[in-house]
Coordinates of C-alpha atoms and ligand atoms in Angstrom, one line a residue:
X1 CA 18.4 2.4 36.2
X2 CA 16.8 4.6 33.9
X3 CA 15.5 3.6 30.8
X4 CA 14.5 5.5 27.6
X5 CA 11.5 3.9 26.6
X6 CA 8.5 1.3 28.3
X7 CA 8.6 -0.1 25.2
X8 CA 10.0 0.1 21.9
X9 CA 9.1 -1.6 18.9
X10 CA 11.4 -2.1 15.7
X11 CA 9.7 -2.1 12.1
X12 CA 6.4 0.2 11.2
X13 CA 4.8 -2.3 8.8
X14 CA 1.3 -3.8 9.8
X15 CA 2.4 -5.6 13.0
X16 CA 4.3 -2.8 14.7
X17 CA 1.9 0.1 14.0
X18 CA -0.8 -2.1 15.9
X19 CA 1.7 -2.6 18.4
X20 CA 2.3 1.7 18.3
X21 CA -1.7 1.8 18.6
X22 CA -2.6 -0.6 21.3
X23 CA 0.7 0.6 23.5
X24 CA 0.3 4.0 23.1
X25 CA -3.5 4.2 23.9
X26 CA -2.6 2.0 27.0
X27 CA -0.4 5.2 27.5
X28 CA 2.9 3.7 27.3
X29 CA 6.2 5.8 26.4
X30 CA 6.7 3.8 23.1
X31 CA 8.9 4.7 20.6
X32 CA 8.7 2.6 17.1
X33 CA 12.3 2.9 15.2
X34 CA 11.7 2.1 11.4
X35 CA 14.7 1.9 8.8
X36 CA 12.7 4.1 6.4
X37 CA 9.3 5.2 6.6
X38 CA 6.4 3.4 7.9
X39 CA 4.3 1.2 5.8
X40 CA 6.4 -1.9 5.1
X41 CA 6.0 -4.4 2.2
X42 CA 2.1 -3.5 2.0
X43 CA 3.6 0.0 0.5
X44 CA 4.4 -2.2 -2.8
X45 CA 1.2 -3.4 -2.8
X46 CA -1.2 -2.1 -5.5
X47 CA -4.3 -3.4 -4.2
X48 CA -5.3 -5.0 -1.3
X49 CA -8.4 -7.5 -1.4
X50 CA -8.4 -9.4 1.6
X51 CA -7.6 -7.0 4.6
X52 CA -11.6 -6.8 5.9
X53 CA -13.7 -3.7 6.2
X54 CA -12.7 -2.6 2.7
X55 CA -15.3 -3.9 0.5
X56 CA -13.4 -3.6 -3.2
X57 CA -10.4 -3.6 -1.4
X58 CA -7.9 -0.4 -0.5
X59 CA -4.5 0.6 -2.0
X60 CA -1.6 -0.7 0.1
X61 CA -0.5 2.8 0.1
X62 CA -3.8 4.1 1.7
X63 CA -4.1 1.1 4.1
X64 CA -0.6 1.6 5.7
X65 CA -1.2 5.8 5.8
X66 CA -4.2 5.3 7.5
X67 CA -2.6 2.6 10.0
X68 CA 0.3 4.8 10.3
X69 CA -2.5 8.2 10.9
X70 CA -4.3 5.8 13.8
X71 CA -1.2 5.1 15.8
X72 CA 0.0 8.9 15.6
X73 CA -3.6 9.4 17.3
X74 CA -2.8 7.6 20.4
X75 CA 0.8 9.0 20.7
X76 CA 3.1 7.0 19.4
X77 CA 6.5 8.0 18.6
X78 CA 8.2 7.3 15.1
X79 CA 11.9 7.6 14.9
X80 CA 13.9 6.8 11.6
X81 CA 16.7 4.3 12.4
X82 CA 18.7 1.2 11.6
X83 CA 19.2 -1.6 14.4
X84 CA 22.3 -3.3 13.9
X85 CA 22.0 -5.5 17.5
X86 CA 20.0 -5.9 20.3
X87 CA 21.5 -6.8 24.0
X88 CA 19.0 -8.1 26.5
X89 CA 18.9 -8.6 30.0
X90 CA 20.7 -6.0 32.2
X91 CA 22.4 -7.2 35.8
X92 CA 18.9 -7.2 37.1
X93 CA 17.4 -8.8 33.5
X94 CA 14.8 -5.9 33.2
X95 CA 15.7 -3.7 30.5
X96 CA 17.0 -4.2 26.9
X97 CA 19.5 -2.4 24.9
X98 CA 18.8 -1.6 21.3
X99 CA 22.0 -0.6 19.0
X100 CA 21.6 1.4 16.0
X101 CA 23.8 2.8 13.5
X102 CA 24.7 6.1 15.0
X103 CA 23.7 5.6 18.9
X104 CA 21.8 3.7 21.4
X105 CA 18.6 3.0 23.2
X106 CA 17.1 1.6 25.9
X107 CA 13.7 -0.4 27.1
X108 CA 11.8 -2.4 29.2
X109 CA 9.6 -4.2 26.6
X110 CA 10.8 -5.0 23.0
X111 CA 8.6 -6.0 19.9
X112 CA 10.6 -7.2 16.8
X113 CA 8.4 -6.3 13.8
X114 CA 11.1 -6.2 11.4
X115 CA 9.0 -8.2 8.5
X116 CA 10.5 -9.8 5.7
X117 CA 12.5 -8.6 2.4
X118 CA 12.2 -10.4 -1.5
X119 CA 14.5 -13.6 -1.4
X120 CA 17.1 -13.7 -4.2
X121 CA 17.5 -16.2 -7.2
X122 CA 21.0 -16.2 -6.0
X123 CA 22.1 -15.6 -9.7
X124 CA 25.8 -13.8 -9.5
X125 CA 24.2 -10.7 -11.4
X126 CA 21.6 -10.8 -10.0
X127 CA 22.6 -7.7 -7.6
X128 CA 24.0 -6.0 -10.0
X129 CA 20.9 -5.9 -12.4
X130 CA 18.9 -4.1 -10.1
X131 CA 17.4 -1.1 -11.9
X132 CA 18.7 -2.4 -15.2
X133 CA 15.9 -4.4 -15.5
X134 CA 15.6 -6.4 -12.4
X135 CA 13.1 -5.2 -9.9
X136 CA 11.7 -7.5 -6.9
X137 CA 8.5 -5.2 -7.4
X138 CA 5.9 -5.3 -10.2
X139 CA 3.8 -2.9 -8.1
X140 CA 6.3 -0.1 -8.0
X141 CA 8.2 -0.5 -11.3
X142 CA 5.4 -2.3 -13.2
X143 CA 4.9 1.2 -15.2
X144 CA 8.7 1.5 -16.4
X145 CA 8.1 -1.9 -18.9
X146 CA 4.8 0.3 -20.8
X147 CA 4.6 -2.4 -24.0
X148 CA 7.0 -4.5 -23.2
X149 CA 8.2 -8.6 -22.5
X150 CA 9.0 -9.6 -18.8
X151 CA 9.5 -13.3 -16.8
X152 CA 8.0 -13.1 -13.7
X153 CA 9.6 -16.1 -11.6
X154 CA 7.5 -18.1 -9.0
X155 CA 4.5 -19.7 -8.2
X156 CA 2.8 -17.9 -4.8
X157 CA 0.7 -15.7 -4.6
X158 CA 3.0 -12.6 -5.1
X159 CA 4.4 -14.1 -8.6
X160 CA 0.5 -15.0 -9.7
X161 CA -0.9 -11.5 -8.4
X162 CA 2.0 -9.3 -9.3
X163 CA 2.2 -11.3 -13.0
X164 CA -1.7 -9.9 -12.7
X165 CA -0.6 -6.3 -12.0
X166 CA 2.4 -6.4 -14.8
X167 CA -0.2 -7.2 -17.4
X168 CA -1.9 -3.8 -17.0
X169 CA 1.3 -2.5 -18.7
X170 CA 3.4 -5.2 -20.5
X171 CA 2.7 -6.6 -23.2
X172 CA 3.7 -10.0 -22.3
X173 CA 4.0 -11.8 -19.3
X174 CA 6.2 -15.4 -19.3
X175 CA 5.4 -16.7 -15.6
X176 CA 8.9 -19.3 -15.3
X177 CA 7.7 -21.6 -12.4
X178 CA 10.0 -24.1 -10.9
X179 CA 7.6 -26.6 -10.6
X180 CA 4.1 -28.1 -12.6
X181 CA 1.5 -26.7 -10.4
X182 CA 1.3 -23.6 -8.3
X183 CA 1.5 -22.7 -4.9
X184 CA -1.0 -19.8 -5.0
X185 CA -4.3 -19.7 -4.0
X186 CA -7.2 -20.8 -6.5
X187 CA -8.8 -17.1 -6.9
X188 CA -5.3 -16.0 -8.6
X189 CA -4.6 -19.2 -10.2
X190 CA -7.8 -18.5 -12.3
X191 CA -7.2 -15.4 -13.4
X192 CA -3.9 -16.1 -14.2
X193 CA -5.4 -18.8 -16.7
X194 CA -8.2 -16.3 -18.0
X195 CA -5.1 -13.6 -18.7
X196 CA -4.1 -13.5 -22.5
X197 CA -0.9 -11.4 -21.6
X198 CA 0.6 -14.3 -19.3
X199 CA 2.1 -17.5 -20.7
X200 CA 3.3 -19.7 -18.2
X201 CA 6.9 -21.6 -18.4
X202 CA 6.4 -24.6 -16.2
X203 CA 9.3 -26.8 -14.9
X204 CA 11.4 -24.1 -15.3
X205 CA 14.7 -22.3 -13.6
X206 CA 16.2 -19.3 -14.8
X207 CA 19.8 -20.3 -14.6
X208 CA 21.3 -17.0 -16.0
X209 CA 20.3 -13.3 -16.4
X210 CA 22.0 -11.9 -19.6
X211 CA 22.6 -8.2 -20.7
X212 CA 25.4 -5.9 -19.4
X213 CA 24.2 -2.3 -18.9
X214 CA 20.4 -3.7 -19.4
X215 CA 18.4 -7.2 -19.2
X216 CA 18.1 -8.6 -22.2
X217 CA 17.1 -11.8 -21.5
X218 CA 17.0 -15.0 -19.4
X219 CA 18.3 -18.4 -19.2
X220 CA 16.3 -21.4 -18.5
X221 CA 16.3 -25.0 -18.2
X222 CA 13.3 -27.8 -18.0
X223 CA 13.9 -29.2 -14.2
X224 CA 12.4 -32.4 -15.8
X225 CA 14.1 -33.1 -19.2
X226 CA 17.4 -30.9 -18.6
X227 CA 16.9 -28.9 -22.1
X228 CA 18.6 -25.5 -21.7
X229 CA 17.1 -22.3 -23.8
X230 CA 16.9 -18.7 -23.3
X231 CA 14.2 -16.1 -23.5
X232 CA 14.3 -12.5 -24.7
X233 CA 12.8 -10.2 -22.3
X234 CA 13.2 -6.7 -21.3
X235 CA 12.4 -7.5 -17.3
X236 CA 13.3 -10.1 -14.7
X237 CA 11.0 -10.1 -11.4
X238 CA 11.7 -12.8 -9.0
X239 CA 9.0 -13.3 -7.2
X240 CA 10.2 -16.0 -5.2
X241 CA 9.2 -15.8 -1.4
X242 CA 10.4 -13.4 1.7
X243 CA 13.1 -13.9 3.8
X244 CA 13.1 -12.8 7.3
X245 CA 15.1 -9.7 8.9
X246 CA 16.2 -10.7 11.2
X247 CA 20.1 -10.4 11.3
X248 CA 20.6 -8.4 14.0
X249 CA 18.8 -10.8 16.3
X250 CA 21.0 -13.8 15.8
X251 CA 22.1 -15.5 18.6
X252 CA 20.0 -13.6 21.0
X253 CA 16.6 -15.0 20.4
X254 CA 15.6 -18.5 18.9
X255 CA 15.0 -18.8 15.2
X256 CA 13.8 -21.6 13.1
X257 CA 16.1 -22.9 10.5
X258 CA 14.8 -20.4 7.7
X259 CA 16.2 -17.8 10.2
X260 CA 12.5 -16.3 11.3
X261 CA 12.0 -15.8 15.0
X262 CA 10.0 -18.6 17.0
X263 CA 7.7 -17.3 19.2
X264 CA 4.6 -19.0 21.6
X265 CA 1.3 -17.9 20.8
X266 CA 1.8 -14.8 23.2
X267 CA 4.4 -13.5 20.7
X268 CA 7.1 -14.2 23.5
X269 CA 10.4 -15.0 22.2
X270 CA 13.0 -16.8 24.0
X271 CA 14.3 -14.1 26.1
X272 CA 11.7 -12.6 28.8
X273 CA 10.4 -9.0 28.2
X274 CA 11.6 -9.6 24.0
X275 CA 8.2 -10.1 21.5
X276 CA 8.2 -10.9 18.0
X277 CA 5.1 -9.9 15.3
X278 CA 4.4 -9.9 12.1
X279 CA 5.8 -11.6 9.1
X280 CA 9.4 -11.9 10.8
X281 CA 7.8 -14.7 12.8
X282 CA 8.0 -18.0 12.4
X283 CA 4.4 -18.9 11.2
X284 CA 1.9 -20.7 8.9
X285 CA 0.2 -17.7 7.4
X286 CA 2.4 -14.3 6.2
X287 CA -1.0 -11.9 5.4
X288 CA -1.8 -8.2 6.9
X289 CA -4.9 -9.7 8.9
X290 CA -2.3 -12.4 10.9
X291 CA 0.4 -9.2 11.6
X292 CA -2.3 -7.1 12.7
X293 CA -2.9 -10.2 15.2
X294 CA 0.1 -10.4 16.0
X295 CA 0.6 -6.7 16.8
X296 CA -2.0 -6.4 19.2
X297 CA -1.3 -9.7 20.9
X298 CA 2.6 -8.6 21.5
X299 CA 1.2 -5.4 22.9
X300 CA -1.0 -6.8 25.5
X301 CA 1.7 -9.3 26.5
X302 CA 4.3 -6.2 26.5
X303 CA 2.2 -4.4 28.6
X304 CA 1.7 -7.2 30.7
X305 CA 5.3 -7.3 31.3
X306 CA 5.8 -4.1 32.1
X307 CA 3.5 -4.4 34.8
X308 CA 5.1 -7.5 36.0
X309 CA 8.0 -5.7 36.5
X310 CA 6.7 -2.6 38.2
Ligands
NAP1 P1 5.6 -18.3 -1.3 O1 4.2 -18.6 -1.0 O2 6.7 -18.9 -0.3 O3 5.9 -18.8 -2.7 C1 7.2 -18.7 -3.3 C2 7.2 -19.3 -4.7 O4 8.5 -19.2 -5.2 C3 6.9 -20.8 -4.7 O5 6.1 -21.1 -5.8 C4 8.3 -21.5 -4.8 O6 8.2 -22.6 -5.5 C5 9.0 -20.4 -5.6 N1 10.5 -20.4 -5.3 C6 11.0 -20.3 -4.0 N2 12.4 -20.3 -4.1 C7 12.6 -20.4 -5.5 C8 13.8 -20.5 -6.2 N3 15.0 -20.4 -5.6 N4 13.8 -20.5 -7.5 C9 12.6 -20.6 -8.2 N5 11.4 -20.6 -7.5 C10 11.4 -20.5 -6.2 O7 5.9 -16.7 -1.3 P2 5.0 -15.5 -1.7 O8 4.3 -15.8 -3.0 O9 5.9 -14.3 -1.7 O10 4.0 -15.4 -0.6 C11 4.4 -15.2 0.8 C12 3.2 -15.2 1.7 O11 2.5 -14.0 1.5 C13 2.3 -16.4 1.5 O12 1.8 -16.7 2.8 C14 1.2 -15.8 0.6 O13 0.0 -16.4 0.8 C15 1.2 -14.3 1.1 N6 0.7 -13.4 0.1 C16 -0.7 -13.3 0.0 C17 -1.2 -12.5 -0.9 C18 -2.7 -12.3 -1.0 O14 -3.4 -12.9 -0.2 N7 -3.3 -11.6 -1.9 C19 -0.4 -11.8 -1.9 C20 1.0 -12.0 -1.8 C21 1.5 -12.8 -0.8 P3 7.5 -24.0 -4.9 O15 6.1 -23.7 -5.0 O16 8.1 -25.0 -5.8 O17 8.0 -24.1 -3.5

């Protein structure tokens, strides 16, 4: 059987365009299928410190272009597309079928680089908010709340270093974390402290978003002594964690019970000849440095298949 592609990789954030490098210079026919355009969550990043050989750090935006330029070098194909499903196996178990929204693909070797999306407070309008003063980026919409008040809600180290960014143009900053200590690392917790525009809200959970057409507020309640209150602000950014996408690859490969994909240290999944990378993965550490890792180890194992199988 013919197939349409040695390899094809879904998602064009960090872990798949080192995939798209390392496959394409081994001068594979790869083909990396992104929903929009490649870059992934790093695009919403301002500023990126800890990615190394950038001493001062590099804009997300830059980073990604210039990871996006490298794998372009070495020939790798980008195609816009959605995959609902993927279909492994074959009769002879050596090729995979990739389903999108308007056709059909096929491969030998398949990396799942999907990466991860904003996880919801789960408030019922919460969807409906979105634009109106809800926003799951502080990096991109940051610059619409010039002068204004805005809860940030969480306590990694998106909530403390996007709390950071908002401060640049807000004019206050109330940081509503669930809990009496935070989760982020010490480097933002300090600054965080140092920052006159950020009060934090310990103990807290916003139980309600109020406004109709536009935010106007929040409602909260102490986790320890059950007192309810609200909070007049202008913008509500939950900053509250990733969740995995990884839909479409339900009940084909093994996932752990927060729904990202388990792999081996070789990336392998459960299926033979399927990979997973990146931040989709079930793993300790979600940073660009472990999906570029991740990338370039799903690669090599790729390509080994492929060669097992010629
Ligand atoms: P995270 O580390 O999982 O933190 C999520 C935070 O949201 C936690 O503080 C959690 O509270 C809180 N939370 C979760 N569900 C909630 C809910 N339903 N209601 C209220 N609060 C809730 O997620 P993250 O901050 O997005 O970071 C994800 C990964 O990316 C991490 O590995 C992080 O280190 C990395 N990252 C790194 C950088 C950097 O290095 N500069 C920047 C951004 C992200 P609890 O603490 O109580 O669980």
């Amino acid at each position: 059987m013919t197939v349409d592609r040695d390899i094809i990789i879904i998602g064009g954030g960090p872990a798949g365009l080192t995939a798209g490098l390392y496959t394409g210079r081994s001068m594979l026919n790869v083909l990396l299928l992104e929903k929009l355009s490649p870059g992934g969550q790093v695009l919403t990043t301002h500023w990126v410190e800890n990615y190394p050989g950038f001493p001062g750090g590099v804009s997300g935006f830059d980073l990604m272009d210039k990871m996006k330029d490298q794998a372009l070098e070495f020939g790798l194909a980008i195609q816009s597309g959605e995959v609902v499903s993927i279909q492994p196996g074959g009769p002879e178990q050596d090729y995979h079928r990739v389903v999108l929204t308007d056709g059909e693909l096929t491969c030998r070797g398949l990396i799942i680089a999907t990466g991860a999306q904003p996880r919801k407070l789960g408030l019922s309008n919460e969807s409906a908010m979105v634009g109106k003063g809800v926003s799951y980026c502080g990096t991109c919409d940051g610059p619409f709340y010039r002068g204004m008040t805005v809860a940030a809600i969480g306590g990694g180290d998106t909530a403390l270093e996007e709390s950071l960014f908002l401060t640049k143009f807000v004019s206050k900053v109330f940081l509503i974390h669930r809990r009496d200590e935070f989760r982020g690392t010490k480097v933002l917790r300090d600054r965080v402290r140092r920052s006159d525009k950020i009060e934090v809200i310990w103990d807290t959970v916003v139980t309600a978003i109020t406004g109709d057409d536009q935010v106007t507020g929040v409602a909260l309640k102490n986790v320890k002594t059950n007192e309810a209150s609200t909070l007049p602000v202008d913008g509500v950014f939950p900053l509250i964690g990733v969740q995995p996408i990884s839909d479409f690859a339900k009940g084909v490969v093994n996932l752990d019970d927060g729904g990202f994909i388990t792999t081996n240290e070789s990336m392998e999944t459960s299926v033979k000849g399927i990979f997973a990378a990146g931040d989709v993965r079930s793993k300790i550490l979600r940073q660009i440095s472990t999906a570029v890792g991740d990338g370039a180890i799903a690669a090599f194992m790729a390509e080994k298949y492929m060669e097992q199988l010629h």
